[in-house]
PDB file of N, CA and C in Angstrom:
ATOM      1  N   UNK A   1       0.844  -1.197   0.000  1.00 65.00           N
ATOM      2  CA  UNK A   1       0.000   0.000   0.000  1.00 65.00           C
ATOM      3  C   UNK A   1       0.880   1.248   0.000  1.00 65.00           C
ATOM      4  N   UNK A   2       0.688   2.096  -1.187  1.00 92.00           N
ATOM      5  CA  UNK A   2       1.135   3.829  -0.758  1.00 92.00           C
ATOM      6  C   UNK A   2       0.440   5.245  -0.396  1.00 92.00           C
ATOM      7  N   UNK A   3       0.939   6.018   0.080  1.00 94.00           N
ATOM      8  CA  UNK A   3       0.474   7.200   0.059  1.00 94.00           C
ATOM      9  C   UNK A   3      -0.139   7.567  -1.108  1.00 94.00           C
ATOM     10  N   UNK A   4      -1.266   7.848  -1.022  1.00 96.00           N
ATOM     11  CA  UNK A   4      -1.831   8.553  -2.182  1.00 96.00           C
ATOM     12  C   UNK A   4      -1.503  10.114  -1.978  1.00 96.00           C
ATOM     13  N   UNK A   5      -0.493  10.731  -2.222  1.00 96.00           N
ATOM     14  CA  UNK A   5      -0.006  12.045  -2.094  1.00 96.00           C
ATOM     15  C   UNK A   5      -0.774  12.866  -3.087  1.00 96.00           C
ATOM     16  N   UNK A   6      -1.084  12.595  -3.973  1.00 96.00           N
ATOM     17  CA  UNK A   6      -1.734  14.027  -4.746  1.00 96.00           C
ATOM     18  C   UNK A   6      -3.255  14.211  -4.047  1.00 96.00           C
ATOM     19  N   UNK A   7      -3.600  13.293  -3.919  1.00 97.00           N
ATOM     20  CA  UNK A   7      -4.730  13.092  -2.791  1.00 97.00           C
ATOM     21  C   UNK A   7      -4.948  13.842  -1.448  1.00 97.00           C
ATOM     22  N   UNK A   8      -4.088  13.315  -1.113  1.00 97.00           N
ATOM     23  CA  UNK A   8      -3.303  13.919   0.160  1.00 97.00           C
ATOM     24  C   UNK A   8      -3.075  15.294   0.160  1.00 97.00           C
ATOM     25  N   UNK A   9      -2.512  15.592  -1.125  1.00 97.00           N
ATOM     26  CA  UNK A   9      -2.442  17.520  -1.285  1.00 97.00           C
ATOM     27  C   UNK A   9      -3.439  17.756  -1.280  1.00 97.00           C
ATOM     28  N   UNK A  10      -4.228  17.536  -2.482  1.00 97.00           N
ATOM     29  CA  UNK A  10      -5.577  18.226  -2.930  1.00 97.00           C
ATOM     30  C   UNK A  10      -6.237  18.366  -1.571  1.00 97.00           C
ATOM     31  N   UNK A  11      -6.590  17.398  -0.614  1.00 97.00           N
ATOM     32  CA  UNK A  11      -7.360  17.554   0.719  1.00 97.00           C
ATOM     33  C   UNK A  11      -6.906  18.767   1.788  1.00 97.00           C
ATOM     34  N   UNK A  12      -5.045  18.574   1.349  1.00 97.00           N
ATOM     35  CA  UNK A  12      -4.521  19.231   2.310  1.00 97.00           C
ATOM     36  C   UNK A  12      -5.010  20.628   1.997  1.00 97.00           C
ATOM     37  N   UNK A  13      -4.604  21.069   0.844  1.00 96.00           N
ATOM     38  CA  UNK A  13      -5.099  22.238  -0.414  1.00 96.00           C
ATOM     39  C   UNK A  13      -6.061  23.084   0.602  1.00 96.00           C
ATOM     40  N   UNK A  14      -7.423  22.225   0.359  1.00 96.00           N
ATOM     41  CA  UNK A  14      -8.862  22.551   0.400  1.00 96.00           C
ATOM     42  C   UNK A  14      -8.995  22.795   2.109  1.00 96.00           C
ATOM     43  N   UNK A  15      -8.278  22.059   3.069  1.00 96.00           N
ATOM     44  CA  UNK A  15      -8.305  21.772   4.223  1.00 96.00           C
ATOM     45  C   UNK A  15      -8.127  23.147   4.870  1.00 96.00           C
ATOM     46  N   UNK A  16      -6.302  23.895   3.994  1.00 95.00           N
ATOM     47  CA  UNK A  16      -5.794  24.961   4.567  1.00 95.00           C
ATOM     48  C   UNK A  16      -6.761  26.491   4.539  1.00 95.00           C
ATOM     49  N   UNK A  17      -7.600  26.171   2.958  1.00 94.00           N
ATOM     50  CA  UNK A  17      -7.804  27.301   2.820  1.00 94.00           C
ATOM     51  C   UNK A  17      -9.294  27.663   3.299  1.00 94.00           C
ATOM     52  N   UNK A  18      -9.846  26.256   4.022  1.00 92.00           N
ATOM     53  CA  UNK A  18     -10.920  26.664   4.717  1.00 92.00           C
ATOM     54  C   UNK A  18     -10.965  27.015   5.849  1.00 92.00           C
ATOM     55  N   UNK A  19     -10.246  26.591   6.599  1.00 92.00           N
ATOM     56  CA  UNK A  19      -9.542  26.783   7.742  1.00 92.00           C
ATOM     57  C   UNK A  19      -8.354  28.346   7.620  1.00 92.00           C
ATOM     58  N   UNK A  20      -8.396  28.770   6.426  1.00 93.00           N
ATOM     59  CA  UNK A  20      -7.854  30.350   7.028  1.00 93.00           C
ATOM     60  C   UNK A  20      -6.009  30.084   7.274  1.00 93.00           C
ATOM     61  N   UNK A  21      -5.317  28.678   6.875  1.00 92.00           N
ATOM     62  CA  UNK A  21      -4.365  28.467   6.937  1.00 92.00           C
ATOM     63  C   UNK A  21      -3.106  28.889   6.149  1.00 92.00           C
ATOM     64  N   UNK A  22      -2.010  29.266   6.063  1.00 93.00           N
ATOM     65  CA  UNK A  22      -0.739  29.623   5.131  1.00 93.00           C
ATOM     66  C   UNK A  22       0.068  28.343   5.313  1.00 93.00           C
ATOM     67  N   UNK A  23       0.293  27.859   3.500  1.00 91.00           N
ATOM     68  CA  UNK A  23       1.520  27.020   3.587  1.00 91.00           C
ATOM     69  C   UNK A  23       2.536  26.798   3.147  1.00 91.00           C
ATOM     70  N   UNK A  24       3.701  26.643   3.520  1.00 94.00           N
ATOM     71  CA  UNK A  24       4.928  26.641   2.399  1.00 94.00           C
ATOM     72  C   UNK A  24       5.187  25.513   1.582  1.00 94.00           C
ATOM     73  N   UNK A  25       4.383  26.185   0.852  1.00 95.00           N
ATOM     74  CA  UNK A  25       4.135  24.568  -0.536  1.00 95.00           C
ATOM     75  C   UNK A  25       5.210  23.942  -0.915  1.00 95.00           C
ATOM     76  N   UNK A  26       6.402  24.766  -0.840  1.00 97.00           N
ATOM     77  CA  UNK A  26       7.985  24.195  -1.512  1.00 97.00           C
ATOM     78  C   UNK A  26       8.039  23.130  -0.201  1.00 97.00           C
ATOM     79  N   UNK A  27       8.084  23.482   0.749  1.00 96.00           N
ATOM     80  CA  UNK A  27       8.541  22.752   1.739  1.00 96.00           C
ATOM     81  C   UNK A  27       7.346  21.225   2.027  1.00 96.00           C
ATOM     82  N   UNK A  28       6.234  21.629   2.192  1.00 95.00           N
ATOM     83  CA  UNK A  28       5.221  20.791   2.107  1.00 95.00           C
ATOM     84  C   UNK A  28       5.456  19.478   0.753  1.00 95.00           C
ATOM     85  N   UNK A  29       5.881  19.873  -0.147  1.00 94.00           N
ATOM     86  CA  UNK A  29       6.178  19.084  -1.520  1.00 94.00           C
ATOM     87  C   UNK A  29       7.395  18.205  -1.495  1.00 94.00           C
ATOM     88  N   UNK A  30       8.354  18.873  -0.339  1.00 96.00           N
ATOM     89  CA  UNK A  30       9.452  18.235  -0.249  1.00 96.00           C
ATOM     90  C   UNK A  30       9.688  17.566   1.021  1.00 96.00           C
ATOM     91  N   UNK A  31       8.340  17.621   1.668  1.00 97.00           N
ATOM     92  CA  UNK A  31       8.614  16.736   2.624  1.00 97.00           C
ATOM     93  C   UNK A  31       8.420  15.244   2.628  1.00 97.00           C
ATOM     94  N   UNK A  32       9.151  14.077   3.337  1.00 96.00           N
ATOM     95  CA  UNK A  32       8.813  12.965   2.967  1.00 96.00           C
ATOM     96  C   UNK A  32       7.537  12.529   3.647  1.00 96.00           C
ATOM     97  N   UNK A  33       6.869  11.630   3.079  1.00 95.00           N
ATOM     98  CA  UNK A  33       5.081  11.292   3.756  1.00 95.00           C
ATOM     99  C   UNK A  33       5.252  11.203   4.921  1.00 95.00           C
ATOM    100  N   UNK A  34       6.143  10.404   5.339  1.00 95.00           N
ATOM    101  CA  UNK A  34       6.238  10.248   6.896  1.00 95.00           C
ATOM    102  C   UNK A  34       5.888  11.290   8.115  1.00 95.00           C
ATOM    103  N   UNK A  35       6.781  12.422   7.252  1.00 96.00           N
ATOM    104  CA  UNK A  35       7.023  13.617   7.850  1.00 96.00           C
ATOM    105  C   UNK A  35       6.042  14.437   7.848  1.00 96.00           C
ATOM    106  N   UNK A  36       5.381  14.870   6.769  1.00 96.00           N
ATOM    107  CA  UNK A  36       4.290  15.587   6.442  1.00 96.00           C
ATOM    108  C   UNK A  36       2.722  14.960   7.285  1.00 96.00           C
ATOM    109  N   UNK A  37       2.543  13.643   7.204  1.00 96.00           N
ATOM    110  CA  UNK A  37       1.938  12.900   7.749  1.00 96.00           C
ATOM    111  C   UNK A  37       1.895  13.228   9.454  1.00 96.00           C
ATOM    112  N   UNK A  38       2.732  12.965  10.087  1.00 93.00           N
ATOM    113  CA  UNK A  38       2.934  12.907  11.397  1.00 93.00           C
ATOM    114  C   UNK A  38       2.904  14.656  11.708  1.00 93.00           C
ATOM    115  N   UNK A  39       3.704  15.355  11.262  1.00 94.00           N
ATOM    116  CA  UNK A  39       3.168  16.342  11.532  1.00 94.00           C
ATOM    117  C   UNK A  39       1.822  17.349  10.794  1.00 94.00           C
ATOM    118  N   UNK A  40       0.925  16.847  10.137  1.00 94.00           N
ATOM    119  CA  UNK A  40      -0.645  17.184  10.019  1.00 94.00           C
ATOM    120  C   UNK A  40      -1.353  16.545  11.402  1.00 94.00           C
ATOM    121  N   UNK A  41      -0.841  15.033  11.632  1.00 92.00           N
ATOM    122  CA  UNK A  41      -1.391  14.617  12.481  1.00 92.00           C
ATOM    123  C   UNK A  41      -1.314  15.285  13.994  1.00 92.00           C
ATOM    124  N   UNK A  42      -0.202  16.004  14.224  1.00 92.00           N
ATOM    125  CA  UNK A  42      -0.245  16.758  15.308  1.00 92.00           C
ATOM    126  C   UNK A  42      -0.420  17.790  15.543  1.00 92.00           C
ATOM    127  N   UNK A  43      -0.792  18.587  14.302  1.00 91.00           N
ATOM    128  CA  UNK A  43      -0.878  20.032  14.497  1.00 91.00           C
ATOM    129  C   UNK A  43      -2.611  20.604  13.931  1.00 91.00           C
ATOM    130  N   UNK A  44      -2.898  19.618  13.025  1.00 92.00           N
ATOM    131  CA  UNK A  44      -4.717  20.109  12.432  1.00 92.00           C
ATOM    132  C   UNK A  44      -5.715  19.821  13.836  1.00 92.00           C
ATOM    133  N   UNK A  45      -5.956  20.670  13.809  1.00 92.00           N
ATOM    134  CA  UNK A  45      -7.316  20.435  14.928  1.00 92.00           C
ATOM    135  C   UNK A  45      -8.088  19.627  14.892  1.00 92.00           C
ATOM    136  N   UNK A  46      -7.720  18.397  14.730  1.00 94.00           N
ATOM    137  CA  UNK A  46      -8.848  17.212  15.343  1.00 94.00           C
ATOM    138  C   UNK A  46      -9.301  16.947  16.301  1.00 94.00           C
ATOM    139  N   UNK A  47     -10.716  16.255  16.044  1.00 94.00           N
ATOM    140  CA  UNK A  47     -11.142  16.009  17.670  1.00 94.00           C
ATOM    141  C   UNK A  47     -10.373  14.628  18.757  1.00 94.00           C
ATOM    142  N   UNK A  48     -10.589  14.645  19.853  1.00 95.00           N
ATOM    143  CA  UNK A  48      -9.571  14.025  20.708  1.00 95.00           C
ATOM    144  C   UNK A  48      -9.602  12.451  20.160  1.00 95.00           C
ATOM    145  N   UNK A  49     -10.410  11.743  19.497  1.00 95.00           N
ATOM    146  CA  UNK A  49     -11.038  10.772  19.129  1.00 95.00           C
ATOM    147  C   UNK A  49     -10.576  10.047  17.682  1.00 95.00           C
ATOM    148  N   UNK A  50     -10.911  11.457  16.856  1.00 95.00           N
ATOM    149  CA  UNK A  50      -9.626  11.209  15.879  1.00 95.00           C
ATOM    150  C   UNK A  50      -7.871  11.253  15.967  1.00 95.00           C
ATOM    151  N   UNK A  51      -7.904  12.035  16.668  1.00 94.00           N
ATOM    152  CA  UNK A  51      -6.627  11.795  16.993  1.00 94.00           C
ATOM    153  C   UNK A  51      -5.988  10.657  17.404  1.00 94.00           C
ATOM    154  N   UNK A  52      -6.612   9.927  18.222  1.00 95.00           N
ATOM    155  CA  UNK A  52      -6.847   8.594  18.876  1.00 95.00           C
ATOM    156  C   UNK A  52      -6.377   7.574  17.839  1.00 95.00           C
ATOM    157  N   UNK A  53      -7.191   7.937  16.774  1.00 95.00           N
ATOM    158  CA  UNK A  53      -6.918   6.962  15.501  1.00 95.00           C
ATOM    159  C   UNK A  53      -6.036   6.945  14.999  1.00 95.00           C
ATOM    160  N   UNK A  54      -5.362   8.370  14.968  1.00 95.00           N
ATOM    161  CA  UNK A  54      -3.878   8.503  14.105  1.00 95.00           C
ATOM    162  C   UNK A  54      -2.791   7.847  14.976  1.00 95.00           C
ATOM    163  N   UNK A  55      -3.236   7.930  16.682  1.00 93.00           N
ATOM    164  CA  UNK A  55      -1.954   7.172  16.746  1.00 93.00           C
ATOM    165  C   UNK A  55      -2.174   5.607  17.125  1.00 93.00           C
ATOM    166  N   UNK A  56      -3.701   5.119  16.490  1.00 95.00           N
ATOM    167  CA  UNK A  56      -3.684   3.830  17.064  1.00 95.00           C
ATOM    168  C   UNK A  56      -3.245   3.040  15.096  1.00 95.00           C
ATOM    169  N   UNK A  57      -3.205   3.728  14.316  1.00 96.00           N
ATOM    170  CA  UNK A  57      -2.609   3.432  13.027  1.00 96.00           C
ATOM    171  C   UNK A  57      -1.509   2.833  12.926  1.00 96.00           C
ATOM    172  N   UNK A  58      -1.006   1.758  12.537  1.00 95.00           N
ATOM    173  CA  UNK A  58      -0.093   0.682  12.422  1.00 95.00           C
ATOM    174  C   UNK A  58       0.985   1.019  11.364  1.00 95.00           C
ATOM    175  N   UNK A  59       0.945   1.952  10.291  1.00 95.00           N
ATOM    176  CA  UNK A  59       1.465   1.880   9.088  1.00 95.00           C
ATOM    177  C   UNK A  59       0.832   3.438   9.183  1.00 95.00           C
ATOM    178  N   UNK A  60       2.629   4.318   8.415  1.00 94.00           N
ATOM    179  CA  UNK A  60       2.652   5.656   7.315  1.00 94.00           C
ATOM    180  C   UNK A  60       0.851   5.825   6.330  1.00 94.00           C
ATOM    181  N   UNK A  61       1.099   4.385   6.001  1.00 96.00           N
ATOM    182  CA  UNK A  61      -0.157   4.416   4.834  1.00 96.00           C
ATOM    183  C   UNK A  61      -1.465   4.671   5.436  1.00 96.00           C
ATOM    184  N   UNK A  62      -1.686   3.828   6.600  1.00 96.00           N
ATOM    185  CA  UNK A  62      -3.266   3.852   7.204  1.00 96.00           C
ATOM    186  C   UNK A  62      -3.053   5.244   7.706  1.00 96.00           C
ATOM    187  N   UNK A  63      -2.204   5.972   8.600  1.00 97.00           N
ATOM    188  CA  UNK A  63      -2.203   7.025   9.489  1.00 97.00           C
ATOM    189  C   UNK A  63      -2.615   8.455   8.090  1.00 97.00           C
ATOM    190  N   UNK A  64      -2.193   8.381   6.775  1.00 97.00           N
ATOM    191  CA  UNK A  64      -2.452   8.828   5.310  1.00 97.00           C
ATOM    192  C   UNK A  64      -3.548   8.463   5.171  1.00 97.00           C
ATOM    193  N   UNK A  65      -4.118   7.926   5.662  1.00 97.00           N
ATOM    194  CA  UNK A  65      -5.291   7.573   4.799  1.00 97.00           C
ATOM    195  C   UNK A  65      -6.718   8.013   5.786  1.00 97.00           C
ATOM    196  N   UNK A  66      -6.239   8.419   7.092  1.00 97.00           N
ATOM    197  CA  UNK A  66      -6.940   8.861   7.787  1.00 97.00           C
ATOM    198  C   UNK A  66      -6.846  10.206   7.973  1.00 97.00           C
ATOM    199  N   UNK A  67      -5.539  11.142   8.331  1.00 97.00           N
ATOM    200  CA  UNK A  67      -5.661  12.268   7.813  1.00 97.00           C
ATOM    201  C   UNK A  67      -6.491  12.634   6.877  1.00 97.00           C
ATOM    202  N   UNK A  68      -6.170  12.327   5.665  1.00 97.00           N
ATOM    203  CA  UNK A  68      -7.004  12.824   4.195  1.00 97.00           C
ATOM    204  C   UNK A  68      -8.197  12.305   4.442  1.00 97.00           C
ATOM    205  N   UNK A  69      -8.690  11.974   4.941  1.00 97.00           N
ATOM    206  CA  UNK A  69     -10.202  11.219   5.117  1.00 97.00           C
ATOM    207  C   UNK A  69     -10.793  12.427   5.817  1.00 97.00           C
ATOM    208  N   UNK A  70      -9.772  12.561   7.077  1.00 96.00           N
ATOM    209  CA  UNK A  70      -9.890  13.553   7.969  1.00 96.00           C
ATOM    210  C   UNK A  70     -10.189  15.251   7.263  1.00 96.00           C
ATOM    211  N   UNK A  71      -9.555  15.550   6.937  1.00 96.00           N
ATOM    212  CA  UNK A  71      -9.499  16.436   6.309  1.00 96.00           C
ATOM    213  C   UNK A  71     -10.368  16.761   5.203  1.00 96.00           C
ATOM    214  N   UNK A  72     -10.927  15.888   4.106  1.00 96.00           N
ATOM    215  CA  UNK A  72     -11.867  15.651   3.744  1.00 96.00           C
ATOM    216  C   UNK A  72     -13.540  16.170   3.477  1.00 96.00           C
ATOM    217  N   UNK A  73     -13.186  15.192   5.000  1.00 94.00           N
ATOM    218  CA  UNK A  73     -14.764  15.232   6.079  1.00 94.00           C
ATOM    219  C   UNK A  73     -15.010  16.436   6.477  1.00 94.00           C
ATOM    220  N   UNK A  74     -14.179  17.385   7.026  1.00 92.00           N
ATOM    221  CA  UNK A  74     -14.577  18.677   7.302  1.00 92.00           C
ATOM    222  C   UNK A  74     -14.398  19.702   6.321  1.00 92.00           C
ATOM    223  N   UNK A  75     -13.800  19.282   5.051  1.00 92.00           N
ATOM    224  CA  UNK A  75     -13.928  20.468   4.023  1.00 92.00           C
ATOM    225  C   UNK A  75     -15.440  20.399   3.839  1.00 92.00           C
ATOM    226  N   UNK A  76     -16.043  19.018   3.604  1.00 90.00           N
ATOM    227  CA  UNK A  76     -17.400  18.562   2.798  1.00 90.00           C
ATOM    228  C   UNK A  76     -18.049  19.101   4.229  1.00 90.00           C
ATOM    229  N   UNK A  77     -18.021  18.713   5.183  1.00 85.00           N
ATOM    230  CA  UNK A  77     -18.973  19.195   6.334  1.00 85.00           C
ATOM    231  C   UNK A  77     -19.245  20.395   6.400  1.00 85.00           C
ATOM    232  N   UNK A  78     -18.261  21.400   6.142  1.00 72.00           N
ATOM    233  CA  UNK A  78     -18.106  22.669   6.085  1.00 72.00           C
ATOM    234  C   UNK A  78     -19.196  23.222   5.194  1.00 72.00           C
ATOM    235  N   UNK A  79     -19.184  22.368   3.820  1.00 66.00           N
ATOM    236  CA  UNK A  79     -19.637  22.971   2.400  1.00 66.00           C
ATOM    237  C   UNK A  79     -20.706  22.836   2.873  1.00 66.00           C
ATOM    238  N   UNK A  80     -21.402  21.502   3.250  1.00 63.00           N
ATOM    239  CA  UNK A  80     -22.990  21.107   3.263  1.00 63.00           C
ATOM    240  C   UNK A  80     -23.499  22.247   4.478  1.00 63.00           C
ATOM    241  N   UNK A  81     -23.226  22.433   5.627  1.00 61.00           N
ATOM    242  CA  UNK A  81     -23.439  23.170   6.420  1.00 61.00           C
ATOM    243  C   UNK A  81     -23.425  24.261   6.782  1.00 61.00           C
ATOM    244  N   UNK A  82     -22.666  25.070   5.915  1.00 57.00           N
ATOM    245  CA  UNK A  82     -21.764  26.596   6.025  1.00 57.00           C
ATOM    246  C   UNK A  82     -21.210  27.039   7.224  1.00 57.00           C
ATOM    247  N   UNK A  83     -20.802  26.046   8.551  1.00 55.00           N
ATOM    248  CA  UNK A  83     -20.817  26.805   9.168  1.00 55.00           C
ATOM    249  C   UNK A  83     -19.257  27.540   9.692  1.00 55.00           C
ATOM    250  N   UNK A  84     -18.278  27.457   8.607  1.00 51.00           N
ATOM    251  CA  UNK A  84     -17.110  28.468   8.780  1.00 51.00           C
ATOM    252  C   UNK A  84     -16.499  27.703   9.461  1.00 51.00           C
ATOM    253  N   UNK A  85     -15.196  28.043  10.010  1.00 47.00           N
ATOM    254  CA  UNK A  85     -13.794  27.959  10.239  1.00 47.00           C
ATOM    255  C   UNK A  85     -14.155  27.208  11.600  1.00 47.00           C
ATOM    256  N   UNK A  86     -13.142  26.130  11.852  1.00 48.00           N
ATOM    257  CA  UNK A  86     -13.158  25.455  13.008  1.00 48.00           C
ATOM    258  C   UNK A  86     -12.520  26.308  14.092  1.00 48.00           C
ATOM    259  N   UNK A  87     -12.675  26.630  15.519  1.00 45.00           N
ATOM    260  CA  UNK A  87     -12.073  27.839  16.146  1.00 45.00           C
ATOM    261  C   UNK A  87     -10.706  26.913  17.184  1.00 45.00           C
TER     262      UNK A  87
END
């Protein structure tokens, strides 16, 4: 199994700019999954629960695959609902 990284951007993409976020795309592009991975996982505002998940994830790939899921879920939650920026 791999990172689906363009995936992974595009979510990240949509994630930052709903959330009101700045990113250094050079650096973000050049980071390895691992890295980029683990630190989304510690720094996006998830709830305590998801978080839970990222570190009960066995594998780079599953802990990827929940972020972007993660991330995702609250762009689309956002859209269907309007209700703005997570605080």
């Amino acid at each position: 199994s791999q990172v689906n990284r363009d995936r992974l951007l595009m979510a990240l993409d949509a994630f930052f700019k709903q959330q009101g976020y700045e990113a250094d795309w050079k650096t973000v592009e050049n980071a390895s999954n691992e890295s980029l991975i683990t630190t989304l996982a510690m720094t996006c505002p998830f709830a305590p629960s998801e978080k839970q998940a990222l570190l009960e994830a066995m594998t780079t790939e599953d802990r990827a695959e929940i972020v972007t899921a993660l991330m995702e879920m609250t762009v689309l939650d956002d859209t269907r609902t309007g209700e703005g920026r997570v605080q």
